[in-house]
Amino acid sequence: MISIIVPIYNESTDRVIQLLEYLKTNTFGHVGEIVIVDGGSSDAIKSKLTSYDNVHYITSKKGRAIQMNHGAKMAKGNVFYFLHADSFPPKHFDHYIHQTLQHDARIRAGCFMLRFDSGHWWLKLMGWATAINHSYCRGGDQSLFVHRELFFALKGYDEAYEVYEDNEFIQRLYKKTAFKVIRKVINTSARHYQKIGVWRLQWLHLRIYLKRWSGAGANDLNAFYKAKIEGIKERYLT
């Protein structure tokens, strides 16, 4: 059974409902539950979820890594599928995950290829690059499935990271298991690129990657990101 884990924080209620409706009509039959992990949203989204079967709303401290770990602790499935609220996996995605894990016992984690809902040539190129099975071509927008036992053996996401938490965990997965990139496309929103600017956000991401590659730890990356993103907001978004 697959448990879908979706971390949210002040996410649009309409967007979450859209995702749930999509999942309801595009699963194959291997999904046992959807766990929505709220990091302290200020709206009343919980009341909107009561009509959905097998959707569990839980709360935790804010922080994507914290929320995903908490969701995993509460989930009952033998496979965890971590999904962003603005990402829509391919039809019958759960069948592809189940088939992948059953076909090869060496594989205990993987993701899908990525496509942004944007015609920008750079974002198209980034989507194309996700077909490459290398840890440097991975990211949270592609979603992530991982066997329950492996997730807990690796102690889940490192909660010290406020950014780069997906990449850090996936790099550990690559060292422990055969990682599969399923050749089906997950569609995700380019809203952050559209809001901040493709080149500004990409340059910020690249600098974070370079700092991490140079040996920077979680605290350094968190401080760097906060300082730079606040500078971008103050200069370009006010």
mmCIF file of C-alpha atoms in Angstrom, residues 11-237:
data_model
loop_
_atom_site.group_PDB
_atom_site.id
_atom_site.type_symbol
_atom_site.label_atom_id
_atom_site.label_comp_id
_atom_site.label_asym_id
_atom_site.label_seq_id
_atom_site.Cartn_x
_atom_site.Cartn_y
_atom_site.Cartn_z
ATOM 1 C CA GLU A 11 -1.199 26.675 0.501
ATOM 2 C CA SER A 12 -4.270 27.760 -1.453
ATOM 3 C CA THR A 13 -7.222 25.654 -0.318
ATOM 4 C CA ASP A 14 -8.404 25.493 -3.937
ATOM 5 C CA ARG A 15 -5.012 24.130 -4.994
ATOM 6 C CA VAL A 16 -5.092 21.378 -2.375
ATOM 7 C CA ILE A 17 -8.642 20.430 -3.335
ATOM 8 C CA GLN A 18 -7.626 20.388 -7.003
ATOM 9 C CA LEU A 19 -4.812 17.979 -6.170
ATOM 10 C CA LEU A 20 -7.096 15.686 -4.157
ATOM 11 C CA GLU A 21 -9.661 15.606 -6.948
ATOM 12 C CA TYR A 22 -6.916 14.795 -9.423
ATOM 13 C CA LEU A 23 -5.531 11.989 -7.269
ATOM 14 C CA LYS A 24 -9.013 10.547 -6.741
ATOM 15 C CA THR A 25 -9.550 10.115 -10.484
ATOM 16 C CA ASN A 26 -6.009 9.202 -11.559
ATOM 17 C CA THR A 27 -4.940 6.455 -9.169
ATOM 18 C CA PHE A 28 -4.880 2.793 -10.184
ATOM 19 C CA GLY A 29 -5.712 1.210 -6.843
ATOM 20 C CA HIS A 30 -2.500 0.992 -4.840
ATOM 21 C CA VAL A 31 -3.011 4.172 -2.777
ATOM 22 C CA GLY A 32 -4.254 3.454 0.720
ATOM 23 C CA GLU A 33 -4.217 6.956 2.161
ATOM 24 C CA ILE A 34 -3.273 10.580 1.595
ATOM 25 C CA VAL A 35 -1.648 12.361 4.526
ATOM 26 C CA ILE A 36 -1.845 16.155 4.451
ATOM 27 C CA VAL A 37 0.754 17.598 6.845
ATOM 28 C CA ASP A 38 0.037 21.229 7.724
ATOM 29 C CA GLY A 39 2.875 23.299 9.124
ATOM 30 C CA GLY A 40 0.543 25.835 10.727
ATOM 31 C CA SER A 41 -1.573 27.379 7.990
ATOM 32 C CA SER A 42 -3.702 30.354 8.957
ATOM 33 C CA ASP A 43 -6.755 29.297 6.928
ATOM 34 C CA ALA A 44 -9.456 26.740 7.693
ATOM 35 C CA ILE A 45 -8.369 24.099 5.195
ATOM 36 C CA LYS A 46 -9.075 21.200 7.571
ATOM 37 C CA SER A 47 -12.838 21.717 7.303
ATOM 38 C CA LYS A 48 -12.640 21.391 3.524
ATOM 39 C CA LEU A 49 -11.165 17.889 3.674
ATOM 40 C CA THR A 50 -13.803 16.086 5.727
ATOM 41 C CA SER A 51 -15.647 14.797 2.643
ATOM 42 C CA TYR A 52 -12.648 12.883 1.322
ATOM 43 C CA ASP A 53 -12.191 9.218 2.191
ATOM 44 C CA ASN A 54 -8.746 8.103 3.323
ATOM 45 C CA VAL A 55 -7.456 11.671 3.553
ATOM 46 C CA HIS A 56 -5.854 12.358 6.924
ATOM 47 C CA TYR A 57 -5.139 15.920 8.016
ATOM 48 C CA ILE A 58 -2.405 16.293 10.624
ATOM 49 C CA THR A 59 -0.357 19.203 11.902
ATOM 50 C CA SER A 60 3.286 19.598 12.795
ATOM 51 C CA LYS A 61 5.905 22.250 13.290
ATOM 52 C CA LYS A 62 6.674 24.291 10.179
ATOM 53 C CA GLY A 63 9.458 23.080 7.906
ATOM 54 C CA ARG A 64 9.209 20.804 4.888
ATOM 55 C CA ALA A 65 11.644 18.211 6.284
ATOM 56 C CA ILE A 66 9.908 18.255 9.667
ATOM 57 C CA GLN A 67 6.481 17.928 8.081
ATOM 58 C CA MET A 68 7.454 15.075 5.769
ATOM 59 C CA ASN A 69 9.085 13.137 8.606
ATOM 60 C CA HIS A 70 6.003 13.634 10.760
ATOM 61 C CA GLY A 71 3.761 12.472 7.936
ATOM 62 C CA ALA A 72 5.888 9.342 7.487
ATOM 63 C CA LYS A 73 5.607 8.524 11.202
ATOM 64 C CA MET A 74 1.818 8.747 10.967
ATOM 65 C CA ALA A 75 1.487 6.919 7.629
ATOM 66 C CA LYS A 76 0.569 3.234 7.449
ATOM 67 C CA GLY A 77 1.769 2.277 3.973
ATOM 68 C CA ASN A 78 4.814 0.184 3.155
ATOM 69 C CA VAL A 79 5.725 2.745 0.481
ATOM 70 C CA PHE A 80 5.845 6.497 1.017
ATOM 71 C CA TYR A 81 5.177 8.869 -1.873
ATOM 72 C CA PHE A 82 6.169 12.473 -1.106
ATOM 73 C CA LEU A 83 4.327 14.941 -3.305
ATOM 74 C CA HIS A 84 4.173 18.739 -3.525
ATOM 75 C CA ALA A 85 0.725 20.332 -3.479
ATOM 76 C CA ASP A 86 1.282 21.972 -6.864
ATOM 77 C CA SER A 87 2.535 18.850 -8.651
ATOM 78 C CA PHE A 88 0.365 16.394 -10.576
ATOM 79 C CA PRO A 89 1.798 12.918 -11.217
ATOM 80 C CA PRO A 90 1.003 10.908 -14.350
ATOM 81 C CA LYS A 91 -2.216 8.942 -14.604
ATOM 82 C CA HIS A 92 -1.930 5.632 -12.738
ATOM 83 C CA PHE A 93 1.312 6.820 -11.113
ATOM 84 C CA ASP A 94 0.743 4.384 -8.254
ATOM 85 C CA HIS A 95 0.697 1.482 -10.711
ATOM 86 C CA TYR A 96 4.074 2.579 -12.106
ATOM 87 C CA ILE A 97 5.508 2.844 -8.599
ATOM 88 C CA HIS A 98 4.144 -0.560 -7.581
ATOM 89 C CA GLN A 99 5.323 -2.160 -10.825
ATOM 90 C CA THR A 100 8.817 -0.684 -10.448
ATOM 91 C CA LEU A 101 9.264 -1.913 -6.891
ATOM 92 C CA GLN A 102 7.887 -5.378 -7.690
ATOM 93 C CA HIS A 103 9.947 -5.811 -10.846
ATOM 94 C CA ASP A 104 13.396 -5.273 -9.320
ATOM 95 C CA ALA A 105 14.123 -5.953 -5.649
ATOM 96 C CA ARG A 106 17.237 -3.765 -5.821
ATOM 97 C CA ILE A 107 15.120 -0.665 -6.395
ATOM 98 C CA ARG A 108 13.730 0.885 -3.236
ATOM 99 C CA ALA A 109 13.308 4.522 -4.269
ATOM 100 C CA GLY A 110 12.660 6.658 -7.316
ATOM 101 C CA CYS A 111 10.810 9.521 -8.938
ATOM 102 C CA PHE A 112 9.227 10.671 -12.190
ATOM 103 C CA MET A 113 10.499 12.944 -14.926
ATOM 104 C CA LEU A 114 9.501 16.594 -14.570
ATOM 105 C CA ARG A 115 7.640 19.090 -16.737
ATOM 106 C CA PHE A 116 6.939 22.674 -15.688
ATOM 107 C CA ASP A 117 3.695 24.351 -16.764
ATOM 108 C CA SER A 118 5.719 26.971 -18.604
ATOM 109 C CA GLY A 119 6.943 27.462 -22.153
ATOM 110 C CA HIS A 120 10.215 29.058 -21.026
ATOM 111 C CA TRP A 121 13.076 27.313 -22.843
ATOM 112 C CA TRP A 122 15.233 27.002 -19.721
ATOM 113 C CA LEU A 123 12.482 25.339 -17.711
ATOM 114 C CA LYS A 124 11.871 22.981 -20.624
ATOM 115 C CA LEU A 125 15.573 22.133 -20.615
ATOM 116 C CA MET A 126 15.507 21.525 -16.864
ATOM 117 C CA GLY A 127 12.597 19.158 -17.367
ATOM 118 C CA TRP A 128 14.471 17.275 -20.075
ATOM 119 C CA ALA A 129 17.508 16.908 -17.769
ATOM 120 C CA THR A 130 15.430 15.044 -15.168
ATOM 121 C CA ALA A 131 15.524 11.986 -17.425
ATOM 122 C CA ILE A 132 19.196 11.611 -16.421
ATOM 123 C CA ASN A 133 19.544 9.170 -13.539
ATOM 124 C CA HIS A 134 22.016 11.112 -11.412
ATOM 125 C CA SER A 135 21.536 12.619 -7.959
ATOM 126 C CA TYR A 136 22.446 16.092 -9.240
ATOM 127 C CA CYS A 137 19.416 15.969 -11.567
ATOM 128 C CA ARG A 138 16.964 15.354 -8.757
ATOM 129 C CA GLY A 139 14.659 17.639 -6.780
ATOM 130 C CA GLY A 140 11.495 17.623 -4.711
ATOM 131 C CA ASP A 141 9.279 18.819 -7.579
ATOM 132 C CA GLN A 142 9.748 15.416 -9.234
ATOM 133 C CA SER A 143 8.089 13.769 -6.208
ATOM 134 C CA LEU A 144 9.756 10.848 -4.459
ATOM 135 C CA PHE A 145 8.723 7.296 -3.641
ATOM 136 C CA VAL A 146 10.699 5.293 -1.114
ATOM 137 C CA HIS A 147 10.188 2.012 0.693
ATOM 138 C CA ARG A 148 9.155 2.517 4.304
ATOM 139 C CA GLU A 149 11.967 0.402 5.786
ATOM 140 C CA LEU A 150 14.631 2.251 3.818
ATOM 141 C CA PHE A 151 13.202 5.642 4.782
ATOM 142 C CA PHE A 152 13.438 4.879 8.487
ATOM 143 C CA ALA A 153 16.795 3.102 8.117
ATOM 144 C CA LEU A 154 18.165 6.402 6.779
ATOM 145 C CA LYS A 155 16.313 8.319 9.531
ATOM 146 C CA GLY A 156 14.290 10.267 6.985
ATOM 147 C CA TYR A 157 14.879 13.866 6.028
ATOM 148 C CA ASP A 158 17.492 15.868 7.894
ATOM 149 C CA GLU A 159 15.393 18.416 9.792
ATOM 150 C CA ALA A 160 18.349 20.784 10.138
ATOM 151 C CA TYR A 161 17.790 21.747 6.487
ATOM 152 C CA GLU A 162 15.219 24.446 5.774
ATOM 153 C CA VAL A 163 16.318 24.375 2.114
ATOM 154 C CA TYR A 164 17.975 21.598 0.107
ATOM 155 C CA GLU A 165 16.307 18.936 2.270
ATOM 156 C CA ASP A 166 15.063 16.938 -0.728
ATOM 157 C CA ASN A 167 18.459 16.926 -2.426
ATOM 158 C CA GLU A 168 20.309 15.955 0.747
ATOM 159 C CA PHE A 169 18.026 12.984 1.379
ATOM 160 C CA ILE A 170 18.043 11.837 -2.243
ATOM 161 C CA GLN A 171 21.838 11.875 -2.289
ATOM 162 C CA ARG A 172 21.785 9.482 0.655
ATOM 163 C CA LEU A 173 19.264 7.296 -1.151
ATOM 164 C CA TYR A 174 21.522 7.024 -4.185
ATOM 165 C CA LYS A 175 24.269 5.652 -1.950
ATOM 166 C CA LYS A 176 22.017 2.994 -0.410
ATOM 167 C CA THR A 177 19.774 1.704 -3.186
ATOM 168 C CA ALA A 178 19.234 1.451 -6.921
ATOM 169 C CA PHE A 179 17.271 4.613 -7.750
ATOM 170 C CA LYS A 180 14.713 4.535 -10.571
ATOM 171 C CA VAL A 181 13.604 7.462 -12.726
ATOM 172 C CA ILE A 182 10.271 6.365 -14.166
ATOM 173 C CA ARG A 183 9.909 7.578 -17.759
ATOM 174 C CA LYS A 184 6.552 9.208 -17.145
ATOM 175 C CA VAL A 185 6.019 12.914 -16.544
ATOM 176 C CA ILE A 186 4.873 14.728 -13.431
ATOM 177 C CA ASN A 187 3.567 18.224 -14.171
ATOM 178 C CA THR A 188 4.464 20.915 -11.670
ATOM 179 C CA SER A 189 3.810 24.618 -11.280
ATOM 180 C CA ALA A 190 6.418 27.168 -12.330
ATOM 181 C CA ARG A 191 4.801 29.774 -10.064
ATOM 182 C CA HIS A 192 7.945 30.435 -8.013
ATOM 183 C CA TYR A 193 9.981 31.027 -11.185
ATOM 184 C CA GLN A 194 7.237 33.265 -12.546
ATOM 185 C CA LYS A 195 7.050 35.259 -9.328
ATOM 186 C CA ILE A 196 10.758 35.697 -8.642
ATOM 187 C CA GLY A 197 12.098 35.413 -12.183
ATOM 188 C CA VAL A 198 13.579 32.380 -13.919
ATOM 189 C CA TRP A 199 17.168 33.603 -13.919
ATOM 190 C CA ARG A 200 17.123 35.104 -10.417
ATOM 191 C CA LEU A 201 15.732 31.916 -8.880
ATOM 192 C CA GLN A 202 17.956 29.649 -10.950
ATOM 193 C CA TRP A 203 21.049 31.648 -9.956
ATOM 194 C CA LEU A 204 20.039 31.350 -6.309
ATOM 195 C CA HIS A 205 19.599 27.583 -6.633
ATOM 196 C CA LEU A 206 22.940 27.243 -8.385
ATOM 197 C CA ARG A 207 24.729 29.159 -5.643
ATOM 198 C CA ILE A 208 23.131 26.909 -3.012
ATOM 199 C CA TYR A 209 24.317 23.822 -4.925
ATOM 200 C CA LEU A 210 27.840 25.248 -5.191
ATOM 201 C CA LYS A 211 27.961 26.142 -1.508
ATOM 202 C CA ARG A 212 26.811 22.647 -0.585
ATOM 203 C CA TRP A 213 29.362 21.102 -2.951
ATOM 204 C CA SER A 214 32.046 23.239 -1.293
ATOM 205 C CA GLY A 215 31.156 21.796 2.103
ATOM 206 C CA ALA A 216 28.555 24.191 3.519
ATOM 207 C CA GLY A 217 26.263 22.655 6.129
ATOM 208 C CA ALA A 218 22.582 23.122 6.869
ATOM 209 C CA ASN A 219 22.974 26.272 8.988
ATOM 210 C CA ASP A 220 25.093 28.002 6.340
ATOM 211 C CA LEU A 221 22.665 27.121 3.552
ATOM 212 C CA ASN A 222 19.654 28.223 5.605
ATOM 213 C CA ALA A 223 21.221 31.585 6.447
ATOM 214 C CA PHE A 224 22.379 32.154 2.880
ATOM 215 C CA TYR A 225 18.953 31.372 1.424
ATOM 216 C CA LYS A 226 17.089 33.559 3.905
ATOM 217 C CA ALA A 227 19.359 36.526 3.278
ATOM 218 C CA LYS A 228 19.186 36.225 -0.502
ATOM 219 C CA ILE A 229 15.461 35.524 -0.791
ATOM 220 C CA GLU A 230 14.647 38.454 1.491
ATOM 221 C CA GLY A 231 16.869 40.652 -0.656
ATOM 222 C CA ILE A 232 15.041 39.510 -3.792
ATOM 223 C CA LYS A 233 11.645 40.160 -2.213
ATOM 224 C CA GLU A 234 12.664 43.617 -1.040
ATOM 225 C CA ARG A 235 14.191 44.617 -4.380
ATOM 226 C CA TYR A 236 11.850 43.031 -6.885
ATOM 227 C CA LEU A 237 8.581 42.052 -5.178
#
